[in-house]
Short mmCIF file of C-alpha atoms and ligand atoms in Angstrom, two decimals:
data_model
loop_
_atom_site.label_atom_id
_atom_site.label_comp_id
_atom_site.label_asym_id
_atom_site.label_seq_id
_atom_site.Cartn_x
_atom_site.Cartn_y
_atom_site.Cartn_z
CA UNK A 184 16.11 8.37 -14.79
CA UNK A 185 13.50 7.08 -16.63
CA UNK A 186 9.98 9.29 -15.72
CA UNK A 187 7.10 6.81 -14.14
CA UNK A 188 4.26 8.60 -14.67
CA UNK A 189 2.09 7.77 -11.62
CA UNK A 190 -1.65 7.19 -12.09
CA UNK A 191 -4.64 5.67 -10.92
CA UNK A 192 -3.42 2.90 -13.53
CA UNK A 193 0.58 3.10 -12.01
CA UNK A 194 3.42 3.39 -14.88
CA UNK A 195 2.58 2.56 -18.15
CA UNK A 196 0.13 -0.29 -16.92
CA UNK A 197 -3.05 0.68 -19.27
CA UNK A 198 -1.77 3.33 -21.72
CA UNK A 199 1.59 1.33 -22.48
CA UNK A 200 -0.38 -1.74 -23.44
CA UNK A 201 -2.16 -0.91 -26.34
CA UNK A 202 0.63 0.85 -28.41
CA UNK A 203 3.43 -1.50 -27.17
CA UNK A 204 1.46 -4.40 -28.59
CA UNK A 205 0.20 -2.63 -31.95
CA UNK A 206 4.08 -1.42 -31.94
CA UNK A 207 5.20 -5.63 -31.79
CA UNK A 208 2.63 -6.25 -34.51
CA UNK A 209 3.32 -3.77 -37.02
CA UNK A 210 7.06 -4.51 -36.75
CA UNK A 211 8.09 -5.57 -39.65
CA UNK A 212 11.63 -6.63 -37.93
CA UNK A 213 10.12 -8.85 -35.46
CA UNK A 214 8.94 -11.88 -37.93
CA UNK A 215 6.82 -14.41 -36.14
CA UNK A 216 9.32 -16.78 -35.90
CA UNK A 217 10.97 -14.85 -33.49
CA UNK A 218 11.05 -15.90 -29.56
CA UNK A 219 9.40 -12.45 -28.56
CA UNK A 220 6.84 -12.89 -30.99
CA UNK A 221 5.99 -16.44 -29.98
CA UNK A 222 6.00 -15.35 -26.70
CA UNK A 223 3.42 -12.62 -27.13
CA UNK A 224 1.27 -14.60 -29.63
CA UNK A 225 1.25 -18.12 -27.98
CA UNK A 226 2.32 -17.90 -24.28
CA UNK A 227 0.17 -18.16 -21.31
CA UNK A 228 3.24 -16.70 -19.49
CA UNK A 229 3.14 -19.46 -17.23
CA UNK A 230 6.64 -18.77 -17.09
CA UNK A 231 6.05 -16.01 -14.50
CA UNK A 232 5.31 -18.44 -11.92
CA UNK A 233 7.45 -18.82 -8.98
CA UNK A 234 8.96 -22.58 -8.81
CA UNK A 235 8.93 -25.14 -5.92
CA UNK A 236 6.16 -25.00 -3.45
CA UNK A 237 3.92 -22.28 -5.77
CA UNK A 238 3.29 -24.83 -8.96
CA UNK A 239 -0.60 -26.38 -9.55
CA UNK A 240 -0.04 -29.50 -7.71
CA UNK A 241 0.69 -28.04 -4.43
CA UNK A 242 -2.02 -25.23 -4.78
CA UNK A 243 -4.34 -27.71 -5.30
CA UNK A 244 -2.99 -29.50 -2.16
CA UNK A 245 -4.07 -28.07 2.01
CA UNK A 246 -2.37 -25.07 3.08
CA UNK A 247 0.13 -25.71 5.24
CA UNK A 248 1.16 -22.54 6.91
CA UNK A 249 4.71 -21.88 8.66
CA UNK A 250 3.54 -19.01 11.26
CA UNK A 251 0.67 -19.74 13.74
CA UNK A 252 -2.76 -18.87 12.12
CA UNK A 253 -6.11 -19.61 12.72
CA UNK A 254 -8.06 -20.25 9.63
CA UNK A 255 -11.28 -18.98 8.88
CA UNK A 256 -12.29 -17.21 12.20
CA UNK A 257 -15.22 -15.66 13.26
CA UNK A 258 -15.62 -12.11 12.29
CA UNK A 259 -12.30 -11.64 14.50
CA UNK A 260 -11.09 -8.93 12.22
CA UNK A 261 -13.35 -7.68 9.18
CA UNK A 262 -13.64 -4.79 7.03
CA UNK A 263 -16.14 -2.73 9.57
CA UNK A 264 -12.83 -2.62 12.09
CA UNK A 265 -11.29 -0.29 9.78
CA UNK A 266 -11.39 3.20 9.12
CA UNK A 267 -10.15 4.26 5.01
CA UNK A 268 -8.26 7.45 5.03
CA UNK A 269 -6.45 7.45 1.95
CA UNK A 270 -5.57 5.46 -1.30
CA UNK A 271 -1.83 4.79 -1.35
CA UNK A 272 -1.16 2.51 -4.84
CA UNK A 273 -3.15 0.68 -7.33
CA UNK A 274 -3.01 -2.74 -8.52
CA UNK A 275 -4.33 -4.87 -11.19
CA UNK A 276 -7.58 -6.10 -8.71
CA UNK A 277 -7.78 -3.29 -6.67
CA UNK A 278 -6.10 -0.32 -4.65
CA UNK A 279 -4.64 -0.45 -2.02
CA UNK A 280 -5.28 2.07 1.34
CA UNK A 281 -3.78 3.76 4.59
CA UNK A 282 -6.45 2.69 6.99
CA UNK A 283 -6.66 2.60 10.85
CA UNK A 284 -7.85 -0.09 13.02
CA UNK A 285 -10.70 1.33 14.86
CA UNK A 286 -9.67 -0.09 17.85
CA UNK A 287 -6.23 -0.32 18.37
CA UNK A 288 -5.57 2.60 16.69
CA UNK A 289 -2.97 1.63 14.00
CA UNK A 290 -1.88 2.70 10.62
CA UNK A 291 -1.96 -0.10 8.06
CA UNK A 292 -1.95 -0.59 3.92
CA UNK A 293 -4.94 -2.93 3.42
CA UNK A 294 -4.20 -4.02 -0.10
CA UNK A 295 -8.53 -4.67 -1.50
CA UNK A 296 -8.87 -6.61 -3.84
CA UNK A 297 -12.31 -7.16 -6.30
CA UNK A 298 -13.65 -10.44 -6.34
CA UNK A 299 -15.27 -10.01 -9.31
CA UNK A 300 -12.49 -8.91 -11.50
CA UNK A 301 -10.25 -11.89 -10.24
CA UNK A 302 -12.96 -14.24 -11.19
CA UNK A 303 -13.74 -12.86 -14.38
CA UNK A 304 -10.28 -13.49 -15.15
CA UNK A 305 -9.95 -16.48 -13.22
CA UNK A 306 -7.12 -15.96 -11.16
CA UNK A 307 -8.81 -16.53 -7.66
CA UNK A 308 -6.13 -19.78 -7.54
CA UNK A 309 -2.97 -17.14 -8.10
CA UNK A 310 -4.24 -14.63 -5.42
CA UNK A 311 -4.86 -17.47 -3.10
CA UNK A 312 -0.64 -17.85 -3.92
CA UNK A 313 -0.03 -15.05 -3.16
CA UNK A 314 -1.82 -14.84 -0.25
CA UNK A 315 0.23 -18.11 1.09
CA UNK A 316 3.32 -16.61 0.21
CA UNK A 317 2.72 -13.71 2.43
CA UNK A 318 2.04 -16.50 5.12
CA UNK A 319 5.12 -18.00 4.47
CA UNK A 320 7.25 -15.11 4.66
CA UNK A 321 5.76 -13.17 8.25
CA UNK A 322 9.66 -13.05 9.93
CA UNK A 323 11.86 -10.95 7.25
CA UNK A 324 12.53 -7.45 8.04
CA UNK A 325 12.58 -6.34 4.49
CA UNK A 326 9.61 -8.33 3.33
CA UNK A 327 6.22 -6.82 3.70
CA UNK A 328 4.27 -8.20 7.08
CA UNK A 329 0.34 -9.63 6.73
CA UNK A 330 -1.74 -8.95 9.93
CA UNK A 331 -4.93 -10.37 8.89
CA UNK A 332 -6.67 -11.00 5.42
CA UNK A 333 -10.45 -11.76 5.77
CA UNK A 334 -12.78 -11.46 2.40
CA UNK A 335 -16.68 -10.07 2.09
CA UNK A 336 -18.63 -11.17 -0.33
CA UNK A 337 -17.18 -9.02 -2.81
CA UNK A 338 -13.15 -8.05 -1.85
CA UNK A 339 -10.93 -9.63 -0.58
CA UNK A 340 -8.65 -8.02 2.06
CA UNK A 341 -4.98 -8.26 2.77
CA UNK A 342 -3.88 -6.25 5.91
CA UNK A 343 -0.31 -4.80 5.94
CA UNK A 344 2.03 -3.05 7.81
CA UNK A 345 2.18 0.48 6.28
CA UNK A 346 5.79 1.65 4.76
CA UNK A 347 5.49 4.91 4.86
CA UNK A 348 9.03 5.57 3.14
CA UNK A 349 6.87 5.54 0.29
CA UNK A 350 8.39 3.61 -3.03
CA UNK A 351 12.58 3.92 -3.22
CA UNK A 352 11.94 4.80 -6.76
CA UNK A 353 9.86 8.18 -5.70
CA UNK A 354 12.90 9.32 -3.93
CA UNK A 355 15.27 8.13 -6.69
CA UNK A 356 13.12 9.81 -8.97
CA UNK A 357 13.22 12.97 -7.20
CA UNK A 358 17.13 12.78 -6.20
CA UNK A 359 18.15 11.27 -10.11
CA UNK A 360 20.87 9.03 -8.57
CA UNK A 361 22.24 7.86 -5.43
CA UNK A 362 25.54 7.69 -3.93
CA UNK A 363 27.17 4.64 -3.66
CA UNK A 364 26.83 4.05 -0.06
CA UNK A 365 23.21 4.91 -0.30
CA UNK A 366 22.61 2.11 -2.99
CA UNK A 367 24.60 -0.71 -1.94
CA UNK A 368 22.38 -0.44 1.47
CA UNK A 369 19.49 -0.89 -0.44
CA UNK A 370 20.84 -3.00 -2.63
CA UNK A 371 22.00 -5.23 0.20
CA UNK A 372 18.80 -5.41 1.76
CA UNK A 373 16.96 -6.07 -1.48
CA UNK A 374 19.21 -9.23 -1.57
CA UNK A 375 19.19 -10.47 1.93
CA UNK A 376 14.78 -10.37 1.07
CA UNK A 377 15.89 -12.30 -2.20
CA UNK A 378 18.03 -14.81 -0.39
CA UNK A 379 15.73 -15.39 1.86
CA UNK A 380 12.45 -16.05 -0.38
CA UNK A 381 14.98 -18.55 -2.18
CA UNK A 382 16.05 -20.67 0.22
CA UNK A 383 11.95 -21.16 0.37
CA UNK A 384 11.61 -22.09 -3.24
CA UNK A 385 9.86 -18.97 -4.23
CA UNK A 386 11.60 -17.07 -6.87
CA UNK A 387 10.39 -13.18 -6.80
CA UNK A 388 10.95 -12.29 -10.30
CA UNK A 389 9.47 -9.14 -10.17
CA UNK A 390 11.72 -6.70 -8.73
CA UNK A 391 10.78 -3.22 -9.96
CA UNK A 392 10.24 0.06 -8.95
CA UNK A 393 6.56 -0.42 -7.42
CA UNK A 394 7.78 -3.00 -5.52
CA UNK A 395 10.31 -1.82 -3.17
CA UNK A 396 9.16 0.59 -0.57
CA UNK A 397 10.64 2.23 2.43
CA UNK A 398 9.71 1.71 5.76
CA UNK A 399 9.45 4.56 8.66
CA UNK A 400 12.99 4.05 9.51
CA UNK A 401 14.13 3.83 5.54
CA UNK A 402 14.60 -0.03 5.43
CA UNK A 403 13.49 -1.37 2.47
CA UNK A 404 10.12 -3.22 2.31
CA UNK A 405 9.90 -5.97 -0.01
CA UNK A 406 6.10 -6.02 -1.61
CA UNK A 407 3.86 -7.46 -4.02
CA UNK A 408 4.77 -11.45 -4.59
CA UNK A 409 4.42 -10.71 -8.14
CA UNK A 410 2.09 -13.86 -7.55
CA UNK A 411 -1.25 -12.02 -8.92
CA UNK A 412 1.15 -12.23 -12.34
CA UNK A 413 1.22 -16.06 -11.80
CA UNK A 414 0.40 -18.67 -15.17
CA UNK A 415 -1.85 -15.46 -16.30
CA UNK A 416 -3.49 -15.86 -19.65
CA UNK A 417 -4.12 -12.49 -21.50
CA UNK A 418 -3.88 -8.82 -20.34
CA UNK A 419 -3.00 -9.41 -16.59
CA UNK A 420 0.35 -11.11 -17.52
CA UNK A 421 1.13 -8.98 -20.42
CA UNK A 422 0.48 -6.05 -18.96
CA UNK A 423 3.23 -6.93 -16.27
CA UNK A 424 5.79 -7.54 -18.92
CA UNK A 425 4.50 -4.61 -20.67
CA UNK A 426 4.71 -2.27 -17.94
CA UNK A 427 8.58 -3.38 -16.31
CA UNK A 428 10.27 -5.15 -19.48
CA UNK A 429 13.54 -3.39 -18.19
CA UNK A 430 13.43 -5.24 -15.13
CA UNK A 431 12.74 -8.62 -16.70
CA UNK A 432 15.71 -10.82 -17.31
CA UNK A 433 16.73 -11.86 -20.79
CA UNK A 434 15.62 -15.46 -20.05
CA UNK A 435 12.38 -14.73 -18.80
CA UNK A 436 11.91 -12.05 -21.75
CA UNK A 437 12.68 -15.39 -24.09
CA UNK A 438 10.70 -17.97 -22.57
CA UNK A 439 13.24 -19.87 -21.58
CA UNK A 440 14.15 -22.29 -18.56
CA UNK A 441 14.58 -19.84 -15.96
CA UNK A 442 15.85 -20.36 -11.86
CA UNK A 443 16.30 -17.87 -8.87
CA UNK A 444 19.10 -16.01 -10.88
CA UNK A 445 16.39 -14.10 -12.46
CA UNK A 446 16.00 -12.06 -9.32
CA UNK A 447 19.99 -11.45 -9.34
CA UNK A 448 18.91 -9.88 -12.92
CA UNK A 449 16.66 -7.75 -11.56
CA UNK A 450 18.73 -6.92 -8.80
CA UNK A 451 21.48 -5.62 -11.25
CA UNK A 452 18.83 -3.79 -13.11
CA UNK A 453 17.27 -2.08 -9.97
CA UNK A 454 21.10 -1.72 -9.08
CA UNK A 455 21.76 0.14 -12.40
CA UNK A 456 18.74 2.62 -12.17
CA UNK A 457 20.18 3.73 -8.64
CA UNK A 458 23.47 4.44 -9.59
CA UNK A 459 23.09 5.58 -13.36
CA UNK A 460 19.36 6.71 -13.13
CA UNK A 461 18.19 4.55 -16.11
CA UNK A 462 17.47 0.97 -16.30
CA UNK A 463 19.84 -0.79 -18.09
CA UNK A 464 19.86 -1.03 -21.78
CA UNK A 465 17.16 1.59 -21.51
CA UNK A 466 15.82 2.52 -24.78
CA UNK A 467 12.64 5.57 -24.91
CA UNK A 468 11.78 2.50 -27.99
CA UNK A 469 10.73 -0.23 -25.74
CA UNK A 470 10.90 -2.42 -28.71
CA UNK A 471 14.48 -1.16 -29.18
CA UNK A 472 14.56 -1.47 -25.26
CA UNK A 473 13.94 -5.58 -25.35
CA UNK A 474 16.06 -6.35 -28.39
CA UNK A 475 18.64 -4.00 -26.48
CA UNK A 476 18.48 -6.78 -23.24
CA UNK A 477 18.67 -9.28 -25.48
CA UNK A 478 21.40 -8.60 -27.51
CA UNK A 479 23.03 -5.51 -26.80
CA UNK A 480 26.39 -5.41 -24.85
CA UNK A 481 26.30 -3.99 -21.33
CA UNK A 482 27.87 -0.64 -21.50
CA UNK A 483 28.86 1.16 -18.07
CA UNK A 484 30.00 4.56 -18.00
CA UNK A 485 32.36 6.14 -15.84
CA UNK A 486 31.38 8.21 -12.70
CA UNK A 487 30.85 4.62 -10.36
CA UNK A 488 33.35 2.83 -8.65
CA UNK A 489 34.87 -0.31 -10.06
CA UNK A 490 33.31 -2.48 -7.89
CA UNK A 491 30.09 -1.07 -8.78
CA UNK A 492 30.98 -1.84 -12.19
CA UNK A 493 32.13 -5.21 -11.36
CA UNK A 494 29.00 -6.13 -9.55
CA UNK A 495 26.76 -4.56 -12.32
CA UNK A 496 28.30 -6.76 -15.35
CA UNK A 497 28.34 -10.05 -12.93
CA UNK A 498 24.51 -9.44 -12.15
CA UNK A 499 23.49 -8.48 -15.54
CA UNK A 500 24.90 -11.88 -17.40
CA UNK A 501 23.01 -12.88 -19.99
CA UNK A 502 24.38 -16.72 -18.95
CA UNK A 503 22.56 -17.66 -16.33
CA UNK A 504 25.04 -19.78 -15.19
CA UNK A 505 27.55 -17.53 -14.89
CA UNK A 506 25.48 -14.84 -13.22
CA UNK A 507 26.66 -14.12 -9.85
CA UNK A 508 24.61 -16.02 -7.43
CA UNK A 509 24.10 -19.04 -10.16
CA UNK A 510 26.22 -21.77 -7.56
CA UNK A 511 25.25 -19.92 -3.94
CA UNK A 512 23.18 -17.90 -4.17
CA UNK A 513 23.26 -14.78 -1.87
CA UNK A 514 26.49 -16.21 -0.22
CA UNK A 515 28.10 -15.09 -3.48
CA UNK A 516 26.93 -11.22 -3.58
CA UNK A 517 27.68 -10.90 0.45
CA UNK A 518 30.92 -11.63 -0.89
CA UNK A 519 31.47 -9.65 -3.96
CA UNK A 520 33.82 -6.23 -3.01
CA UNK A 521 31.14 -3.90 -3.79
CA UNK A 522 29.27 -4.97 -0.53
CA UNK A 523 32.77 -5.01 1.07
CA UNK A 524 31.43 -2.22 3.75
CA UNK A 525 28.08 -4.13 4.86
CA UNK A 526 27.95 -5.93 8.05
CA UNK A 527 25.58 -8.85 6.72
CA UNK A 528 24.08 -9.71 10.56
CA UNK A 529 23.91 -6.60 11.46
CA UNK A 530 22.03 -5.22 8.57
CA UNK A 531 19.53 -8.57 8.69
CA UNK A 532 18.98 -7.09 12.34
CA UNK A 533 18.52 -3.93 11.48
CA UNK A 534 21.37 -2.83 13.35
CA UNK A 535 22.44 -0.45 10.36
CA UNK A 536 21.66 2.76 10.30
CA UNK A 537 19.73 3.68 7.00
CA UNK A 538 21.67 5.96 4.88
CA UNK A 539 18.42 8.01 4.61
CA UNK A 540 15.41 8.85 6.80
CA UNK A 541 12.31 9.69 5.66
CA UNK A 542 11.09 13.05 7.29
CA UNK A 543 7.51 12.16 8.99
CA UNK A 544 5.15 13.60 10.87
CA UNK A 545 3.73 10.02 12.15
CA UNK A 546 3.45 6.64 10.91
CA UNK A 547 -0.04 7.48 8.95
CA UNK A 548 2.16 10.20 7.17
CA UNK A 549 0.93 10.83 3.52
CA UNK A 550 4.15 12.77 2.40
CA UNK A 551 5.96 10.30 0.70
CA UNK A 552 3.17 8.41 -1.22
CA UNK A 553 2.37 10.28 -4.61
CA UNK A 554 -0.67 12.56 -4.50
CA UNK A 555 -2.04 10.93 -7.75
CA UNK A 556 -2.45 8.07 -5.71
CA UNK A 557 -3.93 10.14 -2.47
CA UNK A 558 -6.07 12.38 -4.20
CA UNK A 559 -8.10 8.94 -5.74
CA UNK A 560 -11.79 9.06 -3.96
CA UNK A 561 -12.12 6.30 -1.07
CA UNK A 562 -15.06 3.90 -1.07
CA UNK A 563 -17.45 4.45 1.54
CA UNK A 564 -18.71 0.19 1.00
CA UNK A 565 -15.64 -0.10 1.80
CA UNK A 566 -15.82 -0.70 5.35
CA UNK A 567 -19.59 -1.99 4.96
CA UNK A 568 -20.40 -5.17 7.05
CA UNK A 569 -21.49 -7.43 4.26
CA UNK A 570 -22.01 -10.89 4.92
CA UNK A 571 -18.38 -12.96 4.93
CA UNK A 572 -18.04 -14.12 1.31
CA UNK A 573 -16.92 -18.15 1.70
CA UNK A 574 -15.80 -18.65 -2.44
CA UNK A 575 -11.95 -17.78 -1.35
CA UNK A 576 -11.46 -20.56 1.62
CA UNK A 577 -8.53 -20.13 3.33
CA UNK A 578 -7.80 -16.36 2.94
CA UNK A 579 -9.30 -15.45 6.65
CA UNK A 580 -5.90 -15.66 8.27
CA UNK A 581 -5.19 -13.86 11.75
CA UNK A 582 -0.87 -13.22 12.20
CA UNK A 583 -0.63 -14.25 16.07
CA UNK A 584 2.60 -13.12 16.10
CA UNK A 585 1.98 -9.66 15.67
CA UNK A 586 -1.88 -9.91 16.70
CA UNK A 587 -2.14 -6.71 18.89
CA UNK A 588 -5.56 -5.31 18.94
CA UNK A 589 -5.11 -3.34 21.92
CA UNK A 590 -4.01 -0.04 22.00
CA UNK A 591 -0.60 0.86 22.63
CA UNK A 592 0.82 -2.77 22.00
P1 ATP B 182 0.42 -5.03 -9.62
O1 ATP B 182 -0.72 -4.82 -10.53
O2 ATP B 182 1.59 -4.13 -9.91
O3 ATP B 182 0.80 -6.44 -9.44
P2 ATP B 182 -0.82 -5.32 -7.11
O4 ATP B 182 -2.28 -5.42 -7.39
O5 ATP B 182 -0.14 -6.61 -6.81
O6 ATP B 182 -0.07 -4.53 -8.22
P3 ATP B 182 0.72 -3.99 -5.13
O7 ATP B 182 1.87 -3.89 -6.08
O8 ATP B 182 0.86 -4.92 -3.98
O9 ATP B 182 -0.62 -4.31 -5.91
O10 ATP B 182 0.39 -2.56 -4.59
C1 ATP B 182 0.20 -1.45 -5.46
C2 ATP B 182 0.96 -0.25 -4.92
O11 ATP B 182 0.46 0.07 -3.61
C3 ATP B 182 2.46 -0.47 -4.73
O12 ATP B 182 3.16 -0.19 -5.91
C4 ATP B 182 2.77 0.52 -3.63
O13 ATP B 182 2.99 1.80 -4.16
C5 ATP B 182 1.51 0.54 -2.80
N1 ATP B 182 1.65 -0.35 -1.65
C6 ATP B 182 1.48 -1.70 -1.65
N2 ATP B 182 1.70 -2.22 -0.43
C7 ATP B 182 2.03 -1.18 0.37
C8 ATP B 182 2.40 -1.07 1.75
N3 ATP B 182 2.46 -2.14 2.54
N4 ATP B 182 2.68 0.15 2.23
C9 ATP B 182 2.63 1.24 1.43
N5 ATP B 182 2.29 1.21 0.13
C10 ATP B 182 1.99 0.01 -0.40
#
């Protein structure tokens, strides 16, 4: 189990940076021929994009939104309607918080974003991505749900249901490994979320630890569309590969082409770290670490089931095209023997009864969420009725679906 120290700054996000670049410069083994090199040196990362409906052409094109919204409204929800109890993660714009509604009374994560730090490094058109492809994925249970988003003149604000589980990776990092059982439930969720943001063109890429949380009932949750990571230029992008190389699939690690199989990468990397409590190929070196996905052989010990094993060195093919899931997708893990036991429509419907429940005292229950996030100071401009900032159009977004601002809907 590799130790994520948790900070205002999350795992390795600012302190990794600096020494894992000055570590790629001074190595004398990487020459700058080498793909890792160019891809530090010369990259814009574009790579880290999500194909199909997220590339520059359709951003620059109207939203078109899937759910029923209504754009831009007036002052229906805005940052005065909440009440900001706690600081629950950080982020590369902002933090994100367990806040109430005032009126209806309900816990949510209201992910706040600074406007001036996106602007400064010009990645207003990325958050606007991944703002849409929160809009395009409101009906998955394991994918997190937007309520509202509105902006002020200075933040921006996403509004989300709160998954109080806390992050899987808290509890695996408290527990070391889980069973079998307890895995391939997650595991199988984790892919149905996957399958389902691919058969919309969006290709999550990201899947690490921060990312997958737990909701009340212990079903995972699905967050973070990777999309502030989008085409970045400079220290947002490389700090994502810096922070969660072991995640990152060869390919993408390489610059080259890359598809939705990336996520079946990740999958058998989040995969390994549940059952083995490292990452694979996990090196203390994270220079060793990256040559080690590149080129090192996948060795499994004993102490998981064949299957398990089975599953892990299908996933974690360096040829794409052989990876499991390269011809169809999901269909091909739902039918892989490790997953055997799961009940595919029943677990989509929640029918399944999570292998493990968190313990809460309520759904605005702190317990699970790490204190170094908790004890951070809250705003009080937070909540401050500024005037409605216009320079993000399109972000004001009400979810009709789930729009229940009375109490005790
Ligand atoms: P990054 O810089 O890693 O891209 P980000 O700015 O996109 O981060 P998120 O990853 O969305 O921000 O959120 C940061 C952290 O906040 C997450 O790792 C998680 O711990 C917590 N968090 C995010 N959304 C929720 C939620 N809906 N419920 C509970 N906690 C959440």
């Amino acid at each position: 189990m590799v130790k994520k120290a948790k900070s205002p700054v999350t795992y390795a996000k600012m302190k990794g940076i600096v020494s894992y670049f000055t570590a790629l410069i001074k190595d004398k083994k990487l020459r700058s021929s080498h793909p890792i090199y160019h891809h530090f040196y010369h990259s814009r990362m574009d790579f880290l994009r999500p194909e199909g409906s997220l590339s520059d052409d359709d951003r620059a094109t109207a939203v078109c939104y899937s759910n029923p919204v209504r754009e831009e409204p007036q002052s229906q929800v805005s940052a005065g309607d909440f009440d900001y109890l706690k600081v629950i993660g950080t982020g590369s714009f902002g933090k994100v918080f367990l806040a109430t509604h005032r009126e209806n009374g309900k816990y949510y994560a209201v992910k706040v974003l600074q406007k001036h730090i996106i602007l400064t490094r010009k990645e207003e058109r990325n958050v606007m991505c991944e703002h849409r492809v929160l809009l395009k994925t409101l009906n998955h249970p394991f994918l997190v749900k937007l309520h509202f988003s509105f902006q002020t003149k200075e933040r921006l604000y996403l509004v989300l249901d709160y998954a109080c589980g806390g992050e899987l990776f808290y509890h695996l990092q408290r527990e070391g490994v889980f069973g079998e059982a307890r895995a391939r439930f997650y595991a199988a969720e984790m892919a149905c979320a996957l399958g389902y943001l691919h058969s919309l063109k969006i290709v999550y890429r990201d899947l690490k630890p921060e990312n997958i949380l737990l909701d009340s009932a212990g079903h995972v949750v699905l967050t973070d569309f990777g999309l502030c990571k989008e085409g970045m230029s400079g220290r947002g992008t490389t700090r994502t590969f810096c922070g969660t190389p072991e995640y990152l699939a060869p390919e993408v690690l390489l610059q080259e082409e890359y598809d939705r199989t990336v996520d079946w990468w990740g999958l058998g990397a989040v995969l390994h770290e549940m059952l083995y409590g490292l990452p694979p190929f996990y090196n203390a070196d994270r220079l060793e670490m990256l040559r080690n996905i590149i080129y090192q052989p996948l060795a499994l010990k004993a102490g998981v089931s064949s299957a398990a094993r089975d599953l892990l060195k299908r996933l974690l093919n360096r040829d794409r095209a052989k990876r499991l899931g390269a011809k169809r997708d999901l269909i091909e893990l739902q039918s892989h023997a490790f997953f055997s036991p799961i009940q595919w429509d029943e677990l989509v419907a929640k029918k399944i009864q999570p292998p493990y429940v968190p313990v809460l005292s309520g759904p605005g229950d702190l317990t699970n969420i790490d204190p170094r996030f908790t004890e951070l100071p809250v705003p009080h401009s937070l909540g401050a009725c500024e005037d409605h900032g216009a320079n993000f159009p399109g972000f004001t977004f009400i979810n009709e679906n789930i729009l229940s601002l009375t109490r005790g809907h």
